[in-house]
């Protein structure tokens, strides 16, 4: 019998392979340059008649420039606001210039520039006549705004955005149907108010048949430092669904120092 031959077998060695170094983090994206043309603020209100019926912002980039509304008169007695109806369903553009009495918050004059019911597309045969009408009305409204100065915008709130902004040491803060204005140097709320639709429209009848304000769905605020005048424009959505545009009211107060 032949004896087996035993050959030594080397024990396996643990081989450590170093992990590759992680790649360096990507360079941060450069901050976009601010679009000074679109963020610049107007000193006085301006109505660009060629923009009133424009539905394609890319076609007329200057139509997105600041218009200087709301604006206050030189004597501080009236505020000019630009009311753009929310033409639900159709989405037609529109514009009415309103003059609001500072003492009472009541509209003392309205100048229609374009009603959503008048709008026709650029390829409509009647569009040139409409453009002439808009130009004439815009000139009439602009003539009323001599001496008005733009107010400082403190922010806007709607169902999709809450954009309070700080300016001249003040900041507007929005929450649902409420607003307060804060002095950022002292962190003191100078003024606050709730715009509850049931309170503002106590005689509404919600029977599902009549078009009535149903809830607060938008708000913006602007400030005039020399007169310490604050205007809050509030949108109230009108229902039922097929009623069309919202109701907008302006509320003016003088804020004590």
XYZ file of C-alpha atoms in Angstrom:
257
model
C 0.000 0.000 0.000
C 1.352 3.349 -1.039
C 1.193 5.998 1.635
C -0.461 9.323 0.554
C 1.794 12.273 0.075
C 0.639 15.316 1.992
C 1.527 18.653 0.403
C 1.436 21.779 2.566
C -1.157 24.375 1.442
C -0.543 27.975 2.340
C -3.224 29.560 4.488
C -5.241 32.202 2.596
C -4.120 35.731 3.267
C -6.565 38.562 3.881
C -5.879 41.241 1.334
C -7.217 44.688 2.211
C -7.948 46.810 -0.820
C -8.291 50.462 0.163
C -11.503 52.199 -0.909
C -11.072 54.879 -3.500
C -11.271 58.423 -2.251
C -14.778 59.915 -2.743
C -14.990 62.400 -5.576
C -14.846 66.034 -4.540
C -18.224 67.737 -4.118
C -19.437 69.607 -7.184
C -18.817 73.300 -7.342
C -21.843 75.278 -6.085
C -24.078 76.739 -8.734
C -23.413 80.447 -9.172
C -26.073 82.708 -7.747
C -28.293 84.027 -10.538
C -27.804 87.641 -11.340
C -30.806 89.713 -10.246
C -32.997 90.906 -13.073
C -32.789 94.609 -12.324
C -35.275 95.427 -15.055
C -38.022 93.343 -13.472
C -37.281 94.229 -9.829
C -36.864 97.984 -10.232
C -39.679 99.986 -8.649
C -41.482 102.867 -10.311
C -41.535 106.261 -8.605
C -44.972 107.165 -9.949
C -47.939 105.205 -11.301
C -47.903 104.409 -14.988
C -50.471 102.711 -17.219
C -48.886 100.943 -20.182
C -51.790 100.727 -22.605
C -50.034 98.137 -24.784
C -49.854 95.812 -21.769
C -53.442 96.043 -20.562
C -54.740 93.334 -22.922
C -51.488 91.369 -23.108
C -51.894 87.703 -22.147
C -48.403 86.520 -23.123
C -45.767 87.985 -20.761
C -42.950 86.584 -22.901
C -44.191 88.580 -25.850
C -43.886 91.901 -24.008
C -41.218 91.566 -21.274
C -41.650 95.180 -20.144
C -45.248 94.416 -19.237
C -43.935 92.707 -16.080
C -42.209 95.888 -14.882
C -43.504 97.610 -11.756
C -46.397 99.985 -12.443
C -46.131 102.149 -9.312
C -49.538 101.168 -7.905
C -50.832 101.775 -5.330
C -49.918 105.447 -5.303
C -50.868 108.370 -3.090
C -51.743 111.904 -4.184
C -49.423 114.814 -3.462
C -51.751 116.104 -0.745
C -52.211 112.637 0.785
C -55.999 112.693 0.377
C -56.508 109.877 -2.148
C -54.880 106.609 -3.124
C -54.889 105.240 -6.670
C -55.183 101.468 -7.018
C -55.086 99.249 -10.098
C -57.877 96.677 -9.926
C -57.355 93.623 -12.141
C -60.449 91.381 -12.062
C -60.008 87.669 -11.444
C -61.902 86.492 -14.510
C -62.308 82.871 -13.530
C -63.228 80.424 -16.260
C -62.197 82.623 -19.190
C -59.086 84.242 -17.746
C -59.562 87.426 -19.769
C -57.467 90.454 -18.771
C -58.999 93.621 -17.362
C -58.062 96.833 -15.574
C -59.867 99.559 -13.647
C -58.109 102.476 -11.948
C -59.759 103.385 -8.651
C -59.267 106.489 -6.525
C -59.825 105.733 -2.838
C -60.506 108.422 -0.233
C -57.942 108.154 2.564
C -60.348 109.418 5.231
C -63.174 106.957 4.483
C -61.615 104.128 2.412
C -64.431 104.675 -0.104
C -63.948 104.663 -3.867
C -64.537 108.207 -5.087
C -63.786 107.601 -8.769
C -63.312 104.613 -11.090
C -61.922 104.695 -14.599
C -62.451 101.570 -16.684
C -59.523 100.769 -18.975
C -60.585 97.262 -20.022
C -63.415 94.975 -18.981
C -62.856 91.213 -19.316
C -66.119 91.125 -21.258
C -64.612 93.388 -23.942
C -61.469 91.366 -24.514
C -60.790 89.788 -27.918
C -57.641 87.986 -29.080
C -54.996 89.691 -31.192
C -56.099 87.859 -34.341
C -59.701 89.061 -34.015
C -60.821 91.555 -36.644
C -62.114 93.909 -33.951
C -58.867 93.972 -31.961
C -57.501 97.213 -33.537
C -60.658 99.050 -32.453
C -60.312 97.642 -28.931
C -56.651 98.709 -28.758
C -57.646 102.264 -29.668
C -60.319 102.252 -26.967
C -57.819 100.985 -24.387
C -55.292 103.645 -25.389
C -57.882 106.423 -25.048
C -59.102 105.208 -21.667
C -55.560 104.699 -20.380
C -54.685 108.282 -21.310
C -57.755 109.550 -19.439
C -56.824 107.548 -16.345
C -53.179 108.600 -16.519
C -54.221 112.249 -16.630
C -55.822 111.828 -13.204
C -52.571 110.581 -11.687
C -50.446 113.696 -12.026
C -48.544 114.356 -8.803
C -49.186 110.874 -7.384
C -46.182 109.037 -5.931
C -45.770 105.283 -5.669
C -46.254 103.779 -2.224
C -43.790 101.285 -0.740
C -45.010 97.701 -1.132
C -44.876 95.645 2.063
C -45.843 92.281 0.610
C -48.615 90.156 -0.784
C -50.514 87.074 0.362
C -52.769 84.776 -1.625
C -53.742 81.119 -1.623
C -50.419 80.176 -3.264
C -47.857 82.574 -1.807
C -47.064 84.500 1.361
C -44.499 87.122 0.499
C -44.144 89.643 3.259
C -41.270 92.019 2.650
C -39.337 94.495 4.709
C -38.991 98.103 3.640
C -38.278 101.342 5.474
C -38.022 99.432 8.752
C -41.469 97.845 8.406
C -42.592 94.327 7.555
C -46.060 93.008 6.747
C -46.958 89.593 8.131
C -49.972 87.687 6.789
C -51.903 84.739 8.178
C -55.084 83.581 6.447
C -57.431 86.584 6.678
C -55.224 88.611 9.062
C -52.368 91.086 8.688
C -50.058 92.927 11.019
C -47.348 95.505 10.345
C -44.203 95.171 12.437
C -41.569 97.795 13.177
C -38.442 95.706 12.636
C -36.228 98.054 14.659
C -38.286 97.546 17.847
C -40.077 94.272 16.979
C -43.378 95.945 17.846
C -46.620 95.353 15.921
C -47.780 98.852 14.981
C -51.130 97.787 13.539
C -53.081 94.621 12.916
C -56.490 93.635 11.614
C -58.534 90.631 10.598
C -60.580 90.795 7.375
C -63.161 88.110 8.005
C -65.582 87.814 5.102
C -68.633 87.304 7.331
C -67.855 90.546 9.164
C -67.117 92.566 6.040
C -70.247 91.343 4.241
C -72.847 90.849 6.988
C -75.836 90.942 4.614
C -74.696 88.226 2.226
C -77.083 85.359 1.516
C -75.390 82.008 0.982
C -78.177 80.098 -0.710
C -76.045 78.606 -3.486
C -77.908 80.645 -6.098
C -76.584 84.165 -5.625
C -73.018 85.280 -6.185
C -71.710 86.323 -2.783
C -68.250 86.697 -1.178
C -67.361 83.371 0.424
C -63.862 83.749 1.890
C -60.782 85.958 1.967
C -58.318 84.740 -0.653
C -55.769 87.521 -1.161
C -54.190 90.546 0.474
C -51.473 93.123 -0.169
C -50.164 96.110 1.763
C -48.382 99.340 0.856
C -46.990 102.203 2.919
C -46.340 105.923 2.515
C -43.717 107.079 5.009
C -44.247 110.892 4.801
C -47.932 110.595 5.746
C -47.678 107.261 7.638
C -50.541 106.010 5.480
C -51.101 102.279 5.094
C -53.404 100.766 2.476
C -54.415 97.107 2.541
C -56.096 95.703 -0.565
C -58.152 92.594 0.167
C -59.641 90.101 -2.294
C -62.763 88.159 -1.391
C -63.565 85.127 -3.521
C -67.106 85.126 -4.887
C -69.096 81.907 -5.034
C -70.617 79.615 -6.193
C -67.940 78.432 -8.598
C -69.301 79.953 -11.820
C -69.804 83.473 -10.448
C -66.661 84.931 -12.011
C -64.362 87.523 -10.513
C -63.555 88.280 -6.883
C -64.443 91.409 -4.937
C -61.610 93.735 -3.973
C -61.743 96.353 -1.237
C -59.098 98.815 -0.067
C -58.758 99.757 3.604
C -56.755 102.857 4.524
C -55.405 103.768 7.965
C -52.961 106.288 9.371
C -50.502 104.483 11.634
C -49.490 106.321 14.791
C -45.727 106.649 15.409
